[in-house]
Coordinates of C-alpha atoms in Angstrom, one line a residue:
M15 CA -15.3 8.5 24.0
K16 CA -14.9 8.3 27.8
N17 CA -18.8 8.5 28.0
K18 CA -18.7 5.7 25.6
L19 CA -16.3 3.5 27.9
L20 CA -18.6 4.6 30.7
I21 CA -21.5 2.6 28.7
L22 CA -19.5 -0.3 27.9
G23 CA -18.5 -1.1 31.1
T24 CA -22.0 -0.9 32.3
F25 CA -23.0 -3.5 29.4
I26 CA -19.7 -5.5 30.2
S27 CA -21.2 -6.0 33.8
L28 CA -24.1 -7.8 31.8
S29 CA -22.2 -10.0 29.9
L30 CA -21.2 -13.9 30.3
G31 CA -21.7 -14.6 33.7
S32 CA -25.3 -12.8 33.8
C33 CA -26.6 -14.1 30.1
T34 CA -26.3 -18.0 31.0
G35 CA -29.2 -18.4 33.5
D36 CA -32.1 -18.0 31.0
F37 CA -31.5 -18.3 27.8
E38 CA -34.8 -19.5 26.2
N39 CA -36.5 -16.5 27.2
I40 CA -33.9 -14.1 26.0
N41 CA -34.9 -12.4 22.6
T42 CA -38.4 -14.4 22.6
S43 CA -41.2 -12.4 21.1
D44 CA -42.9 -10.2 23.2
S45 CA -46.0 -10.9 21.1
N46 CA -49.0 -13.2 22.1
F47 CA -48.4 -15.6 19.4
S48 CA -48.5 -19.1 20.2
N49 CA -45.3 -21.7 19.6
A50 CA -47.8 -23.3 17.2
Q51 CA -48.5 -19.8 15.7
L52 CA -44.8 -19.0 15.4
E53 CA -43.4 -22.4 14.1
Q54 CA -45.7 -21.5 10.5
D55 CA -43.5 -20.8 8.0
F56 CA -40.4 -21.1 10.4
N57 CA -41.2 -17.6 11.6
H58 CA -39.8 -18.9 15.0
V59 CA -36.2 -19.6 13.5
K60 CA -36.4 -17.1 11.2
G61 CA -35.7 -14.2 14.0
P62 CA -32.5 -15.8 15.5
I63 CA -30.7 -16.6 12.0
K64 CA -31.4 -12.8 11.0
K65 CA -30.0 -11.6 14.4
M66 CA -26.9 -13.8 14.3
E67 CA -26.2 -12.6 10.5
R68 CA -26.9 -9.2 11.8
S69 CA -24.3 -9.1 14.9
M70 CA -21.4 -10.2 12.7
Y71 CA -20.4 -6.9 12.3
I72 CA -21.9 -4.1 14.3
L73 CA -23.7 -1.7 12.2
V74 CA -23.9 2.2 12.0
A75 CA -27.1 1.9 13.7
D76 CA -25.2 0.6 17.1
D77 CA -22.7 3.6 16.1
W78 CA -19.5 3.2 18.4
Q79 CA -19.2 -0.2 19.4
G80 CA -18.3 -1.5 15.9
D81 CA -15.7 1.3 15.6
I82 CA -13.9 -0.2 18.8
Q83 CA -14.3 -4.1 18.2
F84 CA -12.7 -3.9 14.8
N85 CA -11.3 -0.9 13.5
L86 CA -9.6 0.6 16.4
S87 CA -8.1 -3.4 17.2
A88 CA -7.7 -5.9 14.4
D89 CA -7.8 -3.4 11.4
I90 CA -5.0 -1.2 13.2
F91 CA -3.0 -4.6 13.9
S92 CA -3.4 -5.9 10.3
G93 CA -1.5 -2.9 8.9
Y94 CA -4.9 -2.4 6.9
M95 CA -5.7 0.9 9.0
A96 CA -4.7 3.8 11.1
T97 CA -6.4 6.0 13.7
Q98 CA -6.0 9.8 13.0
H99 CA -7.9 10.6 16.4
D100 CA -5.6 11.0 19.4
F101 CA -7.5 8.9 21.9
A102 CA -6.6 9.0 25.6
G103 CA -3.8 11.6 24.4
N104 CA -2.1 8.4 21.9
S105 CA -1.8 6.1 24.8
N106 CA -4.3 3.5 23.1
N107 CA -4.5 0.6 20.9
S108 CA -2.4 1.9 18.4
T109 CA 0.9 2.6 20.7
Y110 CA 0.0 -0.5 22.1
A111 CA -1.6 0.7 25.4
L112 CA -4.1 -1.7 25.3
T113 CA -7.6 -0.1 26.2
D114 CA -9.7 -2.3 28.2
G115 CA -13.0 -0.6 27.1
W116 CA -12.1 -1.2 23.5
N117 CA -11.0 -4.8 23.7
Q118 CA -13.8 -5.9 25.6
A119 CA -16.3 -5.1 22.6
E120 CA -15.6 -8.6 20.8
W121 CA -16.2 -10.6 23.7
V122 CA -19.7 -8.8 25.2
Q123 CA -20.8 -8.5 21.1
K124 CA -20.5 -12.3 20.8
Y125 CA -21.4 -13.4 23.8
Q126 CA -24.4 -11.3 24.3
N127 CA -25.9 -12.0 20.7
E128 CA -24.3 -14.9 18.7
M129 CA -23.6 -17.7 21.4
V130 CA -27.0 -16.9 22.9
Y131 CA -28.8 -16.8 19.3
A132 CA -26.9 -20.1 18.4
Y133 CA -28.2 -21.6 21.9
N134 CA -31.7 -20.9 21.5
L135 CA -31.6 -22.2 17.8
E136 CA -30.1 -25.5 18.9
K137 CA -32.9 -26.1 21.5
L138 CA -35.5 -24.9 18.8
T139 CA -34.2 -26.7 15.7
K140 CA -31.7 -29.7 16.5
D141 CA -34.2 -32.6 16.8
K142 CA -36.8 -31.2 14.5
Y143 CA -35.5 -29.0 12.1
P144 CA -31.5 -30.3 11.4
Q145 CA -31.5 -27.9 8.5
F146 CA -31.5 -24.5 10.5
Y147 CA -29.4 -26.2 13.4
A148 CA -27.0 -27.0 10.7
W149 CA -26.8 -22.9 9.9
S150 CA -26.7 -22.1 13.3
L151 CA -23.8 -24.1 13.3
I152 CA -21.9 -22.3 10.7
L153 CA -22.9 -18.8 11.9
K154 CA -21.8 -19.8 15.1
V155 CA -18.2 -20.8 13.9
Y156 CA -18.1 -17.9 11.5
A157 CA -18.7 -15.5 14.8
M158 CA -16.3 -17.8 17.2
H159 CA -13.6 -18.0 15.4
K160 CA -12.7 -14.7 15.1
T161 CA -13.4 -14.1 19.0
T162 CA -10.7 -17.0 19.8
D163 CA -8.5 -15.6 17.4
Y164 CA -8.8 -12.3 19.4
Y165 CA -8.2 -13.8 22.8
G166 CA -6.9 -17.4 22.8
P167 CA -9.2 -19.7 25.1
I168 CA -12.7 -18.5 25.2
V169 CA -16.0 -20.3 26.7
Y170 CA -17.7 -22.3 24.4
S171 CA -18.1 -25.9 24.8
G172 CA -19.7 -25.0 28.3
F173 CA -21.5 -22.3 27.3
G174 CA -24.9 -22.8 28.7
N175 CA -23.8 -25.1 30.9
P176 CA -27.2 -26.1 33.4
D177 CA -25.1 -25.1 36.8
G178 CA -24.4 -21.9 35.6
S179 CA -20.6 -22.2 35.1
T180 CA -18.7 -20.8 32.3
P181 CA -15.5 -22.8 32.0
Y182 CA -12.9 -21.8 29.3
D183 CA -11.7 -24.1 26.4
S184 CA -8.0 -24.3 25.3
Q185 CA -7.9 -22.7 22.0
Q186 CA -7.0 -26.2 20.6
A187 CA -10.2 -27.7 21.8
V188 CA -12.0 -24.7 20.5
Y189 CA -10.5 -25.6 16.8
N190 CA -11.5 -29.3 16.9
Q191 CA -15.2 -28.5 17.9
F192 CA -15.2 -26.0 15.0
F193 CA -14.1 -28.5 12.8
A194 CA -16.7 -31.1 14.1
E195 CA -19.5 -28.9 13.9
L196 CA -18.7 -28.0 10.3
K197 CA -18.6 -31.4 9.3
T198 CA -22.1 -31.7 11.3
A199 CA -23.6 -28.8 9.6
T200 CA -22.2 -29.7 6.0
D201 CA -23.1 -33.4 6.2
I202 CA -27.2 -32.3 7.4
L203 CA -27.0 -29.6 4.6
N204 CA -25.4 -32.3 1.9
A205 CA -28.4 -34.8 2.9
K206 CA -31.0 -32.2 2.5
V207 CA -29.9 -31.3 -1.3
A208 CA -29.5 -35.2 -2.3
S209 CA -33.2 -35.0 -1.1
G210 CA -34.2 -32.4 -3.4
T211 CA -34.4 -29.8 -0.9
T212 CA -32.2 -26.5 -2.6
T213 CA -33.0 -23.6 -0.4
F214 CA -33.8 -23.3 3.7
F215 CA -37.2 -22.0 2.8
P216 CA -39.9 -22.8 0.3
D217 CA -40.9 -19.2 -0.5
A218 CA -37.9 -18.3 -3.0
N219 CA -38.5 -14.7 -2.1
D220 CA -37.8 -15.6 1.5
K221 CA -35.4 -12.6 2.9
T222 CA -34.2 -14.2 6.1
D223 CA -30.9 -14.6 4.8
G224 CA -29.1 -11.0 4.6
T225 CA -26.3 -12.7 2.4
T226 CA -25.8 -12.8 -1.0
A227 CA -26.6 -16.9 -0.3
K228 CA -30.0 -15.8 -0.3
G229 CA -31.1 -19.5 1.5
S230 CA -29.3 -21.5 -0.8
I231 CA -28.3 -24.3 0.8
V232 CA -25.5 -25.1 -1.7
K233 CA -24.1 -21.8 -0.9
W234 CA -24.1 -22.4 2.3
I235 CA -22.2 -25.6 2.3
K236 CA -19.5 -23.9 0.1
F237 CA -18.9 -21.3 2.7
A238 CA -18.5 -23.9 5.6
N239 CA -16.2 -25.8 3.4
S240 CA -14.4 -22.4 2.8
L241 CA -14.4 -21.7 6.6
R242 CA -13.1 -25.2 7.3
L243 CA -10.0 -24.4 4.7
R244 CA -9.4 -21.5 6.6
L245 CA -9.0 -22.8 9.6
A246 CA -7.2 -25.4 8.7
M247 CA -4.3 -23.7 7.4
R248 CA -4.7 -21.3 10.6
I249 CA -3.2 -24.5 12.6
S250 CA -1.0 -25.6 9.7
N251 CA 2.2 -24.9 11.6
I252 CA 0.9 -26.1 15.1
D253 CA -0.8 -29.5 13.9
P254 CA 0.2 -30.1 10.2
A255 CA -1.5 -33.6 9.9
K256 CA -4.9 -32.3 11.1
A257 CA -4.6 -29.5 8.9
K258 CA -4.1 -31.3 5.7
T259 CA -6.7 -33.8 6.7
E260 CA -9.4 -31.1 7.5
G261 CA -8.3 -28.8 4.8
E262 CA -8.4 -31.5 1.8
A263 CA -11.8 -32.5 3.4
A264 CA -12.9 -29.0 2.8
L265 CA -12.5 -29.4 -1.2
T266 CA -14.3 -32.4 -1.5
G267 CA -18.0 -32.4 -2.6
Y268 CA -19.2 -28.8 -3.5
G269 CA -16.2 -28.0 -2.5
V270 CA -15.5 -23.8 -1.3
I271 CA -16.3 -20.6 -2.7
S272 CA -14.0 -20.6 -5.5
S273 CA -16.0 -17.9 -7.9
N274 CA -16.9 -14.3 -7.5
D275 CA -20.2 -15.3 -8.0
D276 CA -20.5 -17.4 -4.9
N277 CA -18.9 -15.0 -2.9
M278 CA -20.5 -14.8 0.8
L279 CA -21.6 -11.2 1.2
Y280 CA -23.8 -9.2 4.0
L281 CA -26.2 -7.3 2.2
A282 CA -25.6 -3.8 4.2
D283 CA -23.7 -0.8 4.5
H284 CA -20.1 -1.3 5.8
P285 CA -19.8 0.7 8.9
V286 CA -16.3 1.7 8.0
A287 CA -17.4 4.2 5.8
T288 CA -18.9 6.1 8.4
F289 CA -16.0 5.6 10.9
S290 CA -13.7 6.7 8.0
G291 CA -15.8 9.5 6.9
P292 CA -17.9 11.5 8.7
W293 CA -16.1 10.5 12.1
A294 CA -12.5 10.4 11.2
D295 CA -11.9 7.6 13.7
I296 CA -10.1 5.7 10.7
A297 CA -7.7 6.2 8.0
A298 CA -5.7 4.2 5.2
G299 CA -2.6 2.2 6.9
G300 CA 0.9 3.5 6.1
A301 CA 1.8 -0.4 5.8
I302 CA -1.0 -1.5 3.0
T303 CA -0.1 2.0 1.2
S304 CA 3.6 1.3 1.1
I305 CA 3.3 -2.2 -0.3
M306 CA 0.2 -1.2 -3.2
N307 CA 1.8 2.3 -4.1
G308 CA 5.2 0.2 -4.6
Y309 CA 3.5 -2.1 -6.7
N310 CA 1.2 0.7 -8.1
D311 CA -1.5 -1.7 -7.7
P312 CA -4.5 -0.5 -9.8
R313 CA -7.0 -2.0 -6.8
R314 CA -5.9 1.1 -4.7
A315 CA -8.8 3.2 -6.1
M316 CA -11.1 0.8 -5.0
F317 CA -9.8 0.8 -1.5
F318 CA -8.8 4.3 -0.8
K319 CA -10.0 7.8 -1.5
T320 CA -6.8 9.8 -3.1
A321 CA -5.5 12.8 -0.3
K322 CA -5.3 16.1 -1.7
N323 CA -2.0 15.6 -3.6
G324 CA -3.4 12.9 -5.6
T325 CA -1.7 10.3 -4.1
F326 CA -2.9 7.3 -1.5
Q327 CA -1.0 8.5 1.8
G328 CA -1.7 6.0 5.0
I329 CA -0.6 6.8 8.6
R330 CA 1.6 4.5 10.0
M331 CA 0.4 2.7 13.4
G332 CA 1.9 4.4 16.6
S333 CA 2.1 7.9 15.5
L334 CA 1.4 10.5 17.7
V335 CA -1.1 12.1 15.9
N336 CA -2.9 15.3 16.7
D337 CA -5.8 17.6 15.7
E338 CA -4.1 18.1 12.2
Y339 CA -4.3 14.3 11.5
R340 CA -8.0 14.8 12.0
F341 CA -9.3 18.2 11.1
S342 CA -7.1 20.9 9.5
K343 CA -5.0 18.9 7.7
A344 CA -6.6 15.6 7.3
D345 CA -7.2 15.9 3.5
Q346 CA -3.4 15.0 3.1
F347 CA -4.5 11.5 4.0
S348 CA -6.3 8.9 2.5
I349 CA -9.5 7.6 4.0
I350 CA -11.2 4.3 3.2
G351 CA -13.4 4.0 -0.2
P352 CA -15.5 2.7 -2.6
I353 CA -15.3 -0.9 -1.1
V354 CA -17.2 -0.2 1.8
E355 CA -19.4 2.3 -0.1
N356 CA -21.2 -0.4 -1.9
G357 CA -23.6 -1.8 0.4
M358 CA -22.3 -5.3 1.0
I359 CA -20.1 -6.5 4.1
P360 CA -17.3 -9.2 3.1
W361 CA -17.6 -12.4 4.8
F362 CA -15.6 -14.7 2.6
C363 CA -14.6 -14.1 -1.1
A364 CA -13.6 -17.0 -3.5
A365 CA -9.9 -15.0 -4.3
E366 CA -9.4 -16.4 -0.4
S367 CA -10.0 -19.7 -1.7
H368 CA -7.5 -19.7 -4.3
F369 CA -4.8 -18.4 -2.0
L370 CA -5.4 -21.1 0.7
K371 CA -5.0 -23.6 -2.3
S372 CA -1.6 -21.8 -3.2
E373 CA -0.3 -22.3 0.1
G374 CA -1.7 -25.9 0.6
A375 CA 0.3 -26.9 -2.6
L376 CA 3.2 -25.2 -1.1
K377 CA 2.8 -27.8 2.2
G378 CA 2.0 -30.6 -0.2
W379 CA -1.6 -31.0 0.1
N380 CA -3.7 -32.3 -2.4
V381 CA -5.4 -29.2 -3.7
G382 CA -5.9 -30.1 -7.4
G383 CA -3.3 -27.4 -8.8
T384 CA 0.0 -25.8 -8.3
A385 CA 1.2 -23.3 -5.7
Q386 CA 1.7 -20.8 -8.8
S387 CA -1.3 -21.6 -10.4
F388 CA -3.7 -20.7 -7.4
Y389 CA -1.2 -17.8 -6.7
E390 CA -2.2 -16.1 -9.9
S391 CA -5.9 -17.5 -10.1
G392 CA -6.1 -15.7 -6.9
I393 CA -4.7 -12.4 -8.0
T394 CA -6.8 -12.8 -11.0
T395 CA -9.9 -13.1 -9.2
S396 CA -9.4 -10.3 -6.9
F397 CA -9.0 -7.9 -9.6
A398 CA -12.4 -9.2 -11.1
Q399 CA -14.0 -9.1 -7.7
L400 CA -13.5 -5.3 -7.7
S401 CA -13.6 -4.7 -11.7
T402 CA -10.2 -3.5 -11.9
S403 CA -8.0 -3.8 -15.1
G404 CA -4.4 -4.6 -15.5
V405 CA -4.0 -8.0 -13.9
A406 CA -2.0 -9.4 -16.8
A407 CA 1.0 -6.5 -16.3
Y408 CA 0.4 -6.8 -12.6
L409 CA 1.2 -10.6 -12.8
S410 CA 4.3 -10.0 -15.0
D411 CA 6.1 -7.3 -12.9
D412 CA 9.0 -9.0 -11.3
V413 CA 10.7 -5.5 -10.6
S414 CA 8.4 -3.5 -8.3
M415 CA 9.0 -3.4 -4.6
P416 CA 6.8 -1.9 -2.0
A417 CA 7.7 1.5 -1.5
N418 CA 9.2 3.4 1.4
F419 CA 6.9 5.2 3.9
S420 CA 6.6 9.1 4.3
D421 CA 4.3 10.9 6.6
P422 CA 3.7 14.7 5.4
L423 CA 3.0 15.8 8.5
N424 CA 5.8 14.3 10.7
A425 CA 9.1 12.8 9.2
A426 CA 9.8 11.0 12.4
N427 CA 7.4 8.7 11.3
N428 CA 9.0 7.8 8.0
I429 CA 10.5 4.4 7.7
A430 CA 11.8 1.9 4.9
A431 CA 9.9 -0.5 3.4
Q432 CA 9.9 -3.7 4.8
N433 CA 8.1 -6.3 2.7
L434 CA 10.9 -7.0 -0.2
V435 CA 9.1 -9.1 -2.8
T436 CA 7.9 -8.9 -5.9
V437 CA 4.6 -9.9 -7.3
K438 CA 5.9 -12.3 -10.4
W439 CA 5.9 -15.7 -9.0
S440 CA 9.1 -17.7 -9.5
D441 CA 9.7 -21.3 -8.9
A442 CA 13.6 -20.4 -7.9
V443 CA 13.1 -18.9 -4.9
S444 CA 12.6 -20.3 -1.4
N445 CA 9.2 -21.9 0.1
E446 CA 9.3 -18.9 2.8
V447 CA 9.9 -16.5 -0.2
K448 CA 6.7 -18.3 -2.0
L449 CA 5.1 -17.8 1.1
Q450 CA 5.7 -14.4 1.3
K451 CA 4.9 -13.7 -2.0
I452 CA 1.3 -15.6 -1.0
I453 CA 0.2 -14.1 1.9
T454 CA 1.2 -10.6 0.8
Q455 CA -1.2 -11.1 -2.4
K456 CA -3.7 -13.0 0.0
W457 CA -3.6 -9.8 2.5
I458 CA -4.2 -7.4 -0.1
A459 CA -7.3 -9.1 -1.6
G460 CA -8.9 -9.7 2.2
F461 CA -9.3 -5.8 2.5
P462 CA -10.9 -4.8 4.5
D463 CA -11.3 -7.8 6.6
G464 CA -8.7 -6.9 9.3
Q465 CA -9.5 -9.8 11.5
E466 CA -8.6 -12.6 8.9
A467 CA -5.7 -10.0 7.8
W468 CA -4.1 -10.2 11.5
A469 CA -4.9 -13.8 12.2
D470 CA -2.5 -14.2 8.9
T471 CA 0.2 -11.7 10.0
R472 CA 0.5 -13.6 13.5
R473 CA 0.3 -17.0 11.8
T474 CA 3.0 -16.7 8.8
G475 CA 5.0 -13.2 9.8
Y476 CA 3.9 -12.0 6.3
P477 CA 3.7 -9.4 4.8
K478 CA 6.4 -7.9 6.9
L479 CA 4.5 -4.6 8.6
F480 CA 6.2 -1.8 10.1
L481 CA 6.2 -1.9 14.0
P482 CA 4.5 1.3 15.7
V483 CA 6.6 4.2 16.1
N484 CA 5.7 4.3 19.8
N485 CA 5.1 1.5 21.9
Y486 CA 3.4 2.4 25.4
S487 CA 2.9 -1.0 26.5
A488 CA 5.4 -0.9 29.4
G489 CA 7.3 -4.0 28.0
K490 CA 3.8 -6.4 28.0
I491 CA 4.4 -6.4 24.3
P492 CA 7.8 -6.2 23.8
V493 CA 9.9 -3.8 21.5
G494 CA 10.5 -4.8 18.5
T495 CA 7.6 -7.3 18.6
F496 CA 4.1 -7.0 17.4
V497 CA 1.1 -7.4 19.4
K498 CA -0.3 -11.0 19.5
R499 CA -3.7 -10.8 21.4
L500 CA -6.2 -9.0 23.2
N501 CA -6.2 -8.9 26.9
F502 CA -9.1 -10.8 28.6
P503 CA -12.4 -8.5 29.3
V504 CA -11.5 -7.2 32.9
N505 CA -15.2 -8.2 34.2
E506 CA -14.2 -11.8 33.7
K507 CA -11.9 -11.4 36.4
T508 CA -14.5 -10.5 38.9
S509 CA -17.8 -11.9 37.5
N510 CA -16.2 -15.5 36.5
P511 CA -12.9 -15.6 38.4
M512 CA -12.6 -19.7 38.2
G513 CA -13.4 -19.6 34.4
Y514 CA -10.8 -16.6 34.3
A515 CA -8.1 -18.7 36.0
K516 CA -8.4 -21.7 34.4
G517 CA -8.2 -19.4 30.9
L518 CA -5.2 -18.0 32.0
Q519 CA -3.7 -21.3 32.4
L520 CA -4.8 -22.6 29.1
L521 CA -3.3 -19.5 27.6
G522 CA 0.2 -20.7 28.9
G523 CA 1.4 -17.2 29.7
P524 CA 0.7 -13.7 31.1
D525 CA -2.5 -12.1 30.2
T526 CA -1.3 -9.5 27.7
G527 CA -0.9 -8.5 24.2
G528 CA 2.8 -9.8 24.1
T529 CA 1.5 -13.9 24.4
K530 CA 1.3 -16.0 21.5
L531 CA -1.9 -18.0 20.6
W532 CA -1.8 -21.6 20.3
W533 CA -1.4 -21.5 16.9
D534 CA 0.8 -18.7 16.6
T535 CA 4.4 -20.8 16.8
G536 CA 6.3 -18.2 14.6
I537 CA 7.7 -21.1 12.5
N538 CA 6.3 -21.7 9.0
K539 CA 6.1 -25.5 8.4
F540 CA 6.0 -26.7 4.6

């Protein structure tokens, strides 16, 4: 790991500051084909589109970078997963000793890849092939909403400035640009469909689009609208009026992904299967096994493999693990199971749309149904997605509660259940309890996308997770609180000092994991 971090440090030195001067020549073909030849069959845009899609999640071919970008940060913070590896003597993200070499991976990956490809595609397509420009905007927003939700202010509107400057935007400004770009993209694509164009490429067998959309323009419109609805809900506590406007707009026209047939999945082996299996770096989290065990949730068998004793056993975040957890007694814990072994990486699934509508109804939005109806259809859709039976009994369960957590190797990690709500809907409870139910089920259905789950737990406070057993942040993340963000990359302080200083000002607090993001108000508005 030390060698890996040294390599990453070298890579970071080539990051934002050094990649803004010559975008058009980055990733261009080293063949001898002319531009005119490359434009035949749109070959000049196929490469960057494929690279943008592939770079959303670093695949196993790129090995360890995806591990530190997702699993050892958001996937842990969300309560989904935990590490059984004692990295740096247990002084790592799991114990809130935020590790610079890990926390920079998201930034480096997105600026070296997504933003560069998006910049090039804009130059190539905006005026001549607007449908491909629209496609690139959707991909850019999908990539970068995860980045801003890691750090807060980021470089966005000024990326690629001719003068070489890389200024930061406030998170509010970034979100406003996201909404504008998604609207631009859907306006362009709606016009294309209205003109009779249904696919991005004339060849129905074209494999440029590596997702389950397979080049269908309508499916990409639904994906863009779904992102718009997700982002609208994200800002619903800080800007309720704009959230309502954007959320309701996302439901017009072709609307959002509401059927599992339209789930947006990237067709590739999920790297978590390797990180959790052969590498033994990541296992089931104590929070999610506590909640799902208490509910006797049938979906567990799709998420996790059983431990040696036949149970679903997680590890609590912040536990002081040792070689027993990873090697000699590793079989006492569950690793990530079939859901990451099916050759697909979820980007956005229909169940999330139902839960977003449920929350929207709770907030008084016009979503075409009630909070209860969409809550129950969200659970039903999740069960159907996983081909899991027993949904009727699950929906009617008004008794089962999350289970207390016990660690088979160390009783010091044991803790009582925290998220004390049942599954069955009730109109008699408060809006806060209704929201807790909605987000708990949305959180379960969203597994294994820890980035989205972490954002929801910060935004709403639900589900109620376990605090880390040990907090080694030296007060930067106050004891009794949860991590709120990742630190800006350390390289930004030296390679982009003016941008970093502005970013820190826009953040409105110290550059630590304890500073809240713009949309994280701590108060749910209805």
